[in-house]
Amino acid sequence: MNSLRIWFKKVGRAKYISHLDLMRSMTKAIKRSGLKVWYTEGFNPHAYIVFPLPLSLGIESESECVDIRVEDGVTPWEVKEKLFDQMPEGLDLISVDEPFCNAKEIKYGRYVVTLDFEKETDAKIFAELSEKLVEEKSLVCEKKGKKGHKKVMKEVPLGEHIFNFSTEVKENTLIISVDLSAGNPVNIAPNLLIGAIEKESRVLPLYKKFEKKCLLTENFEIFR
Amino acid sequence: MLSKEIENILQYVQKPGRYTGGEFNSVIKDKNKVDIRYAFCFPDTYEIGMSHLGMKILYSLVNERKDSWCERVFAPWTDMEEEMRKNNIPLYALESGDPIKDFDLIGFTMQYELSYTNVLNMLDLAGIPIYAKERKSLTPIIVAGGSCVCNAEPIADFVDITLPGEGEEVTNELIDLLKEHKKKGSTKEEFLKAAAQLEGVYVPAFYDVSYNEDGTIKEIKSTNGAPEKVKKRVVKNLDTMFAPKEFIVPFIEPVHDRTVVEIFRGCIRGCRFCQAGFLYRPIREKSPEVVNEQCKSICEKTGYEEISLCSLSTSDYTGLEDLLDRLFDWTLDKKINISLPSLRADNFSSSIAEKLAKIRKSGLTFAAEAGTQRLRDVINKNVTEEEILSSSRKAFQRGWTGVKLYFMIGLPTETDEDVQAIAELSQNVVNEYYKNPDKPKGRGVNVNISVASFVPKPFTPFQWEAQDDMETIERKQKLLEDSVKTKKINIGWNDSRMSMLEGVFARGDRRLSQVIYNAYKLGCKFDSWDDQFDFDKWMTAFEQAGLDPKFYANRKRSFDEIFPWDHMDYGIPKKFFEKENQKAHEGVTTPNCREKCNGCSANKLCGGECHELS
Ligand code: SF4
Ligand code: SF4
């Protein structure tokens, strides 16, 4: 039995597939591929698949990954070959490798956020405001959390979780690049950051696009 | 591809996966290379619509054609509707994201009467005039199919065409015809006149209905050369009939997420309350070889790990054992489960039971329908209490700990004793469990009884009967509730108000179009959803139209009354139903079609005798 890491994109309308649905979709894709994968034991056996880090709904990604276990002798090349055509639209298979890092090593996510405004001045106002707020380390976001068994909204200060923040205005579009804490114990999705800035701003973007570029480890090295 | 506007609002709604499309096996074509664009609309949520086999069949069937592109449309939930209206986004098809108002054919499948307001709301959301007469151009043509259109009169003002019967063949003919008329540049009327000549096509606008003073129908006259009687369409051979080789694999979980293959159409039993049993006569079986191949293909192309064999009464399938053997040959290895819905209690044979034991335990259901033998004879449900008890006993011995029983209240000739007997029968099933010496330790039994209110339907022997009014139903529900003495029995009801409305529209005439329109205007939608249903608005809608729901639901008709659906021909003459109705009141049963042909004439639809068809 071998562990393999499948890398794929999640772009276009596929960004609206929830994590649970993505798991079910991958399970079916693997089933269709006819690959000899390892099944969990028990009453209702199913293919073993694990996502090192779930992606929030609505965020596109250039590099998502999922780990599967295959029977001995199944090569990464064979997995890629057989799985390629079974991936739904927007979930494009990039590569299949043996896992290099452990999921625990995930520390940050690298994102690009594209915001369209009505006019260029608005984009600039928003850019300046966000630079200032990030500098001050004063941003706070609301995050769903659990208190015992109850679901509650928790306030999370963002100051310690924002890295390499930069902005660029092109006409009425603002492009933000940022690394945010990811994985355990704190996972900050970019829409939380933008939401927190929006609360402080008098101009708001018309369209928002969130893209994840990659995951990073401790030293801002790419998670593989 | 979805537009930026659509993608943007999706971040504000629940379950955006309902509205994105892009699922595996969904069909993308070049819109410039097709002649006909078909929007297949299901007037309920994505999760319900995507579980519907009829939609999967027609989707594949139309997309098999190079000249046509079929896309899917579902009723957006209220949060999405709000966002769409706020942002001026018209109803769009999931595959292309294009507004459906520019499509050629817009087909609605009508599975239950309480989805009528959703049809109107969807048309409005699409920016399409709701009344057929206000749509002057050739396209879009609004078509409706499904079991409700055996009496399409309540929606007669809104749809251009209905397709009584089975849609596989007539859909292709309709597309061919529309393509031809688009090329010729015909008017809508020219096209509809030609369409009305196809077998299995009904054009409501071509029929004039006049009424007597008492509100009953005086006469239905065909105009524009449309046939006096519209014959339902029947597919003669199920083995050669089109069937999908693959299904779309939804991202979000539909109600049923599995491979479904039909094993036969029609039913050999003539339960007198059952519309489906009569609408889909005569019985036609698909051979086990063909079913097996279709199951295999769909499983391979979807990755589904469950197969459901679909029919009205699975255990009447003559090839069941053969089929199960074939399926087990490859499914066991692939860890694919098989489920058999609609198993009857009375022929749950032990060799089949043994085969079923290999399959994961799914729920076990028995349709008893009535509590006493007398009433079961009236409705021609040929199952005895002893059969139900012995089947339960066998099931309990095999390790089942739960059983679901289906009943109805409000059946013709029903007395309070009949209602109370439902509780007794259920109690006897509970007792069977405790009589079993090998019952699992420490585990109790669960007997769930689902008690529907009987709704008289067209094309059944009970089409003349009065439906119990809401007060009577509620009294009987209370009576039954009080008769159940143990917590091991759980009762599930229908909302008596929904059943009443269902009854009104099932046997209604075309004057009810006004009521549906009023209700829609008052904001009614998703009427079969408890949290959306607004009965008071419906009552206002009736008042505004000056119509009394009791006239439609609670009135017993005489045998010589002209029904709103009398110009529909489903192959079984009214006389046959009349005879069955009389036998019902005498408590005389009718043998099933395999024991003896009772001369309902449905065999003529396929030519030959029924026993030759299966
Ligand atoms: S067995 Fe009776 S209730 Fe069931 S489908 Fe056949 S006729 Fe209808
Ligand atoms: S013609 Fe006879 S066998 Fe055929 S469906 Fe009618 S009653 Fe049954």
PDB file of N, CA and C in Angstrom, chain B residues 384-449:
ATOM      1  N   THR B 384     -53.270  -9.914   2.418  1.00  0.00           N
ATOM      2  CA  THR B 384     -53.977 -10.229   3.663  1.00  0.00           C
ATOM      3  C   THR B 384     -53.105  -9.881   4.859  1.00  0.00           C
ATOM      4  N   GLU B 385     -53.773  -9.775   6.009  1.00  0.00           N
ATOM      5  CA  GLU B 385     -53.044  -9.477   7.233  1.00  0.00           C
ATOM      6  C   GLU B 385     -52.017 -10.574   7.500  1.00  0.00           C
ATOM      7  N   GLU B 386     -52.424 -11.826   7.255  1.00  0.00           N
ATOM      8  CA  GLU B 386     -51.512 -12.932   7.513  1.00  0.00           C
ATOM      9  C   GLU B 386     -50.252 -12.807   6.647  1.00  0.00           C
ATOM     10  N   GLU B 387     -50.416 -12.355   5.413  1.00  0.00           N
ATOM     11  CA  GLU B 387     -49.248 -12.181   4.541  1.00  0.00           C
ATOM     12  C   GLU B 387     -48.309 -11.101   5.080  1.00  0.00           C
ATOM     13  N   ILE B 388     -48.912 -10.020   5.539  1.00  0.00           N
ATOM     14  CA  ILE B 388     -48.083  -8.938   6.094  1.00  0.00           C
ATOM     15  C   ILE B 388     -47.343  -9.434   7.332  1.00  0.00           C
ATOM     16  N   LEU B 389     -48.086 -10.160   8.196  1.00  0.00           N
ATOM     17  CA  LEU B 389     -47.459 -10.624   9.431  1.00  0.00           C
ATOM     18  C   LEU B 389     -46.377 -11.662   9.145  1.00  0.00           C
ATOM     19  N   SER B 390     -46.637 -12.549   8.211  1.00  0.00           N
ATOM     20  CA  SER B 390     -45.624 -13.587   7.973  1.00  0.00           C
ATOM     21  C   SER B 390     -44.396 -12.985   7.284  1.00  0.00           C
ATOM     22  N   SER B 391     -44.610 -12.001   6.417  1.00  0.00           N
ATOM     23  CA  SER B 391     -43.451 -11.335   5.803  1.00  0.00           C
ATOM     24  C   SER B 391     -42.648 -10.585   6.851  1.00  0.00           C
ATOM     25  N   SER B 392     -43.352  -9.931   7.781  1.00  0.00           N
ATOM     26  CA  SER B 392     -42.650  -9.222   8.842  1.00  0.00           C
ATOM     27  C   SER B 392     -41.853 -10.215   9.683  1.00  0.00           C
ATOM     28  N   ARG B 393     -42.520 -11.339   9.987  1.00  0.00           N
ATOM     29  CA  ARG B 393     -41.865 -12.362  10.805  1.00  0.00           C
ATOM     30  C   ARG B 393     -40.555 -12.788  10.145  1.00  0.00           C
ATOM     31  N   LYS B 394     -40.646 -13.095   8.842  1.00  0.00           N
ATOM     32  CA  LYS B 394     -39.435 -13.527   8.123  1.00  0.00           C
ATOM     33  C   LYS B 394     -38.365 -12.442   8.164  1.00  0.00           C
ATOM     34  N   ALA B 395     -38.809 -11.217   7.965  1.00  0.00           N
ATOM     35  CA  ALA B 395     -37.845 -10.118   7.960  1.00  0.00           C
ATOM     36  C   ALA B 395     -37.179  -9.988   9.331  1.00  0.00           C
ATOM     37  N   PHE B 396     -37.976 -10.092  10.382  1.00  0.00           N
ATOM     38  CA  PHE B 396     -37.413  -9.980  11.732  1.00  0.00           C
ATOM     39  C   PHE B 396     -36.430 -11.122  11.990  1.00  0.00           C
ATOM     40  N   GLN B 397     -36.790 -12.306  11.491  1.00  0.00           N
ATOM     41  CA  GLN B 397     -35.883 -13.442  11.680  1.00  0.00           C
ATOM     42  C   GLN B 397     -34.547 -13.203  10.977  1.00  0.00           C
ATOM     43  N   ARG B 398     -34.600 -12.440   9.905  1.00  0.00           N
ATOM     44  CA  ARG B 398     -33.365 -12.164   9.173  1.00  0.00           C
ATOM     45  C   ARG B 398     -32.613 -10.964   9.737  1.00  0.00           C
ATOM     46  N   GLY B 399     -33.126 -10.414  10.820  1.00  0.00           N
ATOM     47  CA  GLY B 399     -32.346  -9.382  11.498  1.00  0.00           C
ATOM     48  C   GLY B 399     -32.859  -7.964  11.342  1.00  0.00           C
ATOM     49  N   TRP B 400     -33.930  -7.776  10.582  1.00  0.00           N
ATOM     50  CA  TRP B 400     -34.476  -6.429  10.490  1.00  0.00           C
ATOM     51  C   TRP B 400     -35.072  -6.023  11.834  1.00  0.00           C
ATOM     52  N   THR B 401     -34.965  -4.743  12.164  1.00  0.00           N
ATOM     53  CA  THR B 401     -35.578  -4.297  13.415  1.00  0.00           C
ATOM     54  C   THR B 401     -36.557  -3.161  13.143  1.00  0.00           C
ATOM     55  N   GLY B 402     -36.735  -2.838  11.910  1.00  0.00           N
ATOM     56  CA  GLY B 402     -37.659  -1.757  11.588  1.00  0.00           C
ATOM     57  C   GLY B 402     -38.472  -2.104  10.361  1.00  0.00           C
ATOM     58  N   VAL B 403     -39.697  -1.677  10.348  1.00  0.00           N
ATOM     59  CA  VAL B 403     -40.576  -1.911   9.216  1.00  0.00           C
ATOM     60  C   VAL B 403     -41.351  -0.645   8.959  1.00  0.00           C
ATOM     61  N   LYS B 404     -41.584  -0.365   7.685  1.00  0.00           N
ATOM     62  CA  LYS B 404     -42.438   0.771   7.385  1.00  0.00           C
ATOM     63  C   LYS B 404     -43.706   0.267   6.720  1.00  0.00           C
ATOM     64  N   LEU B 405     -44.840   0.733   7.213  1.00  0.00           N
ATOM     65  CA  LEU B 405     -46.125   0.324   6.650  1.00  0.00           C
ATOM     66  C   LEU B 405     -46.827   1.535   6.053  1.00  0.00           C
ATOM     67  N   TYR B 406     -47.364   1.356   4.867  1.00  0.00           N
ATOM     68  CA  TYR B 406     -48.097   2.444   4.234  1.00  0.00           C
ATOM     69  C   TYR B 406     -49.598   2.223   4.343  1.00  0.00           C
ATOM     70  N   PHE B 407     -50.297   3.260   4.763  1.00  0.00           N
ATOM     71  CA  PHE B 407     -51.760   3.202   4.846  1.00  0.00           C
ATOM     72  C   PHE B 407     -52.366   4.462   4.240  1.00  0.00           C
ATOM     73  N   MET B 408     -53.673   4.365   4.019  1.00  0.00           N
ATOM     74  CA  MET B 408     -54.417   5.557   3.626  1.00  0.00           C
ATOM     75  C   MET B 408     -55.647   5.687   4.513  1.00  0.00           C
ATOM     76  N   ILE B 409     -56.033   6.924   4.767  1.00  0.00           N
ATOM     77  CA  ILE B 409     -57.344   7.133   5.387  1.00  0.00           C
ATOM     78  C   ILE B 409     -58.171   7.987   4.436  1.00  0.00           C
ATOM     79  N   GLY B 410     -59.485   7.899   4.617  1.00  0.00           N
ATOM     80  CA  GLY B 410     -60.372   8.658   3.748  1.00  0.00           C
ATOM     81  C   GLY B 410     -60.801   7.859   2.528  1.00  0.00           C
ATOM     82  N   LEU B 411     -60.566   6.569   2.547  1.00  0.00           N
ATOM     83  CA  LEU B 411     -60.938   5.734   1.403  1.00  0.00           C
ATOM     84  C   LEU B 411     -62.460   5.586   1.320  1.00  0.00           C
ATOM     85  N   PRO B 412     -63.003   5.371   0.139  1.00  0.00           N
ATOM     86  CA  PRO B 412     -64.446   5.196  -0.010  1.00  0.00           C
ATOM     87  C   PRO B 412     -64.941   4.051   0.881  1.00  0.00           C
ATOM     88  N   THR B 413     -66.082   4.229   1.457  1.00  0.00           N
ATOM     89  CA  THR B 413     -66.780   3.291   2.354  1.00  0.00           C
ATOM     90  C   THR B 413     -66.100   3.134   3.718  1.00  0.00           C
ATOM     91  N   GLU B 414     -65.059   3.911   3.999  1.00  0.00           N
ATOM     92  CA  GLU B 414     -64.310   3.733   5.246  1.00  0.00           C
ATOM     93  C   GLU B 414     -65.154   4.078   6.480  1.00  0.00           C
ATOM     94  N   THR B 415     -65.033   3.223   7.504  1.00  0.00           N
ATOM     95  CA  THR B 415     -65.704   3.504   8.780  1.00  0.00           C
ATOM     96  C   THR B 415     -64.635   3.726   9.853  1.00  0.00           C
ATOM     97  N   ASP B 416     -65.086   4.117  11.048  1.00  0.00           N
ATOM     98  CA  ASP B 416     -64.142   4.325  12.139  1.00  0.00           C
ATOM     99  C   ASP B 416     -63.415   3.027  12.512  1.00  0.00           C
ATOM    100  N   GLU B 417     -64.117   1.902  12.364  1.00  0.00           N
ATOM    101  CA  GLU B 417     -63.468   0.616  12.666  1.00  0.00           C
ATOM    102  C   GLU B 417     -62.283   0.381  11.723  1.00  0.00           C
ATOM    103  N   ASP B 418     -62.459   0.763  10.470  1.00  0.00           N
ATOM    104  CA  ASP B 418     -61.360   0.594   9.508  1.00  0.00           C
ATOM    105  C   ASP B 418     -60.139   1.404   9.934  1.00  0.00           C
ATOM    106  N   VAL B 419     -60.392   2.611  10.424  1.00  0.00           N
ATOM    107  CA  VAL B 419     -59.288   3.478  10.842  1.00  0.00           C
ATOM    108  C   VAL B 419     -58.585   2.894  12.066  1.00  0.00           C
ATOM    109  N   GLN B 420     -59.396   2.458  13.024  1.00  0.00           N
ATOM    110  CA  GLN B 420     -58.806   1.888  14.244  1.00  0.00           C
ATOM    111  C   GLN B 420     -58.024   0.614  13.938  1.00  0.00           C
ATOM    112  N   ALA B 421     -58.478  -0.101  12.919  1.00  0.00           N
ATOM    113  CA  ALA B 421     -57.817  -1.361  12.557  1.00  0.00           C
ATOM    114  C   ALA B 421     -56.385  -1.133  12.077  1.00  0.00           C
ATOM    115  N   ILE B 422     -56.089   0.085  11.613  1.00  0.00           N
ATOM    116  CA  ILE B 422     -54.709   0.394  11.206  1.00  0.00           C
ATOM    117  C   ILE B 422     -53.787   0.251  12.413  1.00  0.00           C
ATOM    118  N   ALA B 423     -54.281   0.759  13.556  1.00  0.00           N
ATOM    119  CA  ALA B 423     -53.490   0.666  14.787  1.00  0.00           C
ATOM    120  C   ALA B 423     -53.328  -0.783  15.205  1.00  0.00           C
ATOM    121  N   GLU B 424     -54.413  -1.558  15.056  1.00  0.00           N
ATOM    122  CA  GLU B 424     -54.346  -2.969  15.453  1.00  0.00           C
ATOM    123  C   GLU B 424     -53.360  -3.752  14.588  1.00  0.00           C
ATOM    124  N   LEU B 425     -53.463  -3.535  13.293  1.00  0.00           N
ATOM    125  CA  LEU B 425     -52.551  -4.240  12.389  1.00  0.00           C
ATOM    126  C   LEU B 425     -51.097  -3.887  12.710  1.00  0.00           C
ATOM    127  N   SER B 426     -50.849  -2.609  12.961  1.00  0.00           N
ATOM    128  CA  SER B 426     -49.485  -2.186  13.277  1.00  0.00           C
ATOM    129  C   SER B 426     -49.020  -2.819  14.587  1.00  0.00           C
ATOM    130  N   GLN B 427     -49.944  -2.895  15.538  1.00  0.00           N
ATOM    131  CA  GLN B 427     -49.624  -3.517  16.820  1.00  0.00           C
ATOM    132  C   GLN B 427     -49.267  -4.994  16.613  1.00  0.00           C
ATOM    133  N   ASN B 428     -50.009  -5.656  15.741  1.00  0.00           N
ATOM    134  CA  ASN B 428     -49.724  -7.067  15.470  1.00  0.00           C
ATOM    135  C   ASN B 428     -48.336  -7.255  14.862  1.00  0.00           C
ATOM    136  N   VAL B 429     -47.910  -6.286  14.059  1.00  0.00           N
ATOM    137  CA  VAL B 429     -46.557  -6.362  13.502  1.00  0.00           C
ATOM    138  C   VAL B 429     -45.524  -6.214  14.632  1.00  0.00           C
ATOM    139  N   VAL B 430     -45.793  -5.274  15.541  1.00  0.00           N
ATOM    140  CA  VAL B 430     -44.911  -5.110  16.701  1.00  0.00           C
ATOM    141  C   VAL B 430     -44.821  -6.424  17.467  1.00  0.00           C
ATOM    142  N   ASN B 431     -45.989  -7.049  17.694  1.00  0.00           N
ATOM    143  CA  ASN B 431     -46.017  -8.304  18.456  1.00  0.00           C
ATOM    144  C   ASN B 431     -45.188  -9.400  17.787  1.00  0.00           C
ATOM    145  N   GLU B 432     -45.221  -9.428  16.440  1.00  0.00           N
ATOM    146  CA  GLU B 432     -44.425 -10.429  15.710  1.00  0.00           C
ATOM    147  C   GLU B 432     -42.955 -10.328  16.090  1.00  0.00           C
ATOM    148  N   TYR B 433     -42.505  -9.102  16.244  1.00  0.00           N
ATOM    149  CA  TYR B 433     -41.098  -8.892  16.578  1.00  0.00           C
ATOM    150  C   TYR B 433     -40.756  -9.541  17.919  1.00  0.00           C
ATOM    151  N   TYR B 434     -41.645  -9.329  18.885  1.00  0.00           N
ATOM    152  CA  TYR B 434     -41.339  -9.848  20.226  1.00  0.00           C
ATOM    153  C   TYR B 434     -41.555 -11.350  20.338  1.00  0.00           C
ATOM    154  N   LYS B 435     -42.291 -11.912  19.356  1.00  0.00           N
ATOM    155  CA  LYS B 435     -42.451 -13.367  19.342  1.00  0.00           C
ATOM    156  C   LYS B 435     -41.197 -14.059  18.838  1.00  0.00           C
ATOM    157  N   ASN B 436     -40.358 -13.306  18.147  1.00  0.00           N
ATOM    158  CA  ASN B 436     -39.166 -13.908  17.549  1.00  0.00           C
ATOM    159  C   ASN B 436     -38.125 -14.209  18.629  1.00  0.00           C
ATOM    160  N   PRO B 437     -37.821 -15.506  18.833  1.00  0.00           N
ATOM    161  CA  PRO B 437     -36.878 -15.853  19.921  1.00  0.00           C
ATOM    162  C   PRO B 437     -35.465 -15.322  19.657  1.00  0.00           C
ATOM    163  N   ASP B 438     -35.099 -15.106  18.393  1.00  0.00           N
ATOM    164  CA  ASP B 438     -33.715 -14.690  18.089  1.00  0.00           C
ATOM    165  C   ASP B 438     -33.559 -13.186  17.939  1.00  0.00           C
ATOM    166  N   LYS B 439     -34.530 -12.430  18.420  1.00  0.00           N
ATOM    167  CA  LYS B 439     -34.419 -10.981  18.196  1.00  0.00           C
ATOM    168  C   LYS B 439     -33.163 -10.436  18.863  1.00  0.00           C
ATOM    169  N   PRO B 440     -32.556  -9.404  18.235  1.00  0.00           N
ATOM    170  CA  PRO B 440     -31.318  -8.855  18.786  1.00  0.00           C
ATOM    171  C   PRO B 440     -31.539  -8.366  20.216  1.00  0.00           C
ATOM    172  N   LYS B 441     -30.591  -8.673  21.075  1.00  0.00           N
ATOM    173  CA  LYS B 441     -30.761  -8.320  22.492  1.00  0.00           C
ATOM    174  C   LYS B 441     -30.723  -6.808  22.680  1.00  0.00           C
ATOM    175  N   GLY B 442     -31.609  -6.355  23.518  1.00  0.00           N
ATOM    176  CA  GLY B 442     -31.574  -4.948  23.898  1.00  0.00           C
ATOM    177  C   GLY B 442     -32.048  -3.995  22.812  1.00  0.00           C
ATOM    178  N   ARG B 443     -32.546  -4.540  21.725  1.00  0.00           N
ATOM    179  CA  ARG B 443     -33.014  -3.625  20.683  1.00  0.00           C
ATOM    180  C   ARG B 443     -34.506  -3.763  20.485  1.00  0.00           C
ATOM    181  N   GLY B 444     -35.181  -2.651  20.482  1.00  0.00           N
ATOM    182  CA  GLY B 444     -36.615  -2.673  20.267  1.00  0.00           C
ATOM    183  C   GLY B 444     -36.944  -2.644  18.788  1.00  0.00           C
ATOM    184  N   VAL B 445     -38.203  -2.677  18.491  1.00  0.00           N
ATOM    185  CA  VAL B 445     -38.630  -2.642  17.110  1.00  0.00           C
ATOM    186  C   VAL B 445     -39.196  -1.266  16.800  1.00  0.00           C
ATOM    187  N   ASN B 446     -39.064  -0.891  15.552  1.00  0.00           N
ATOM    188  CA  ASN B 446     -39.602   0.383  15.102  1.00  0.00           C
ATOM    189  C   ASN B 446     -40.591   0.139  13.988  1.00  0.00           C
ATOM    190  N   VAL B 447     -41.833   0.423  14.231  1.00  0.00           N
ATOM    191  CA  VAL B 447     -42.805   0.307  13.147  1.00  0.00           C
ATOM    192  C   VAL B 447     -43.258   1.717  12.783  1.00  0.00           C
ATOM    193  N   ASN B 448     -42.823   2.144  11.610  1.00  0.00           N
ATOM    194  CA  ASN B 448     -43.222   3.471  11.158  1.00  0.00           C
ATOM    195  C   ASN B 448     -44.423   3.326  10.249  1.00  0.00           C
ATOM    196  N   ILE B 449     -45.486   4.013  10.567  1.00  0.00           N
ATOM    197  CA  ILE B 449     -46.612   3.938   9.648  1.00  0.00           C
ATOM    198  C   ILE B 449     -46.846   5.293   8.999  1.00  0.00           C
TER     199      ILE B 449
END
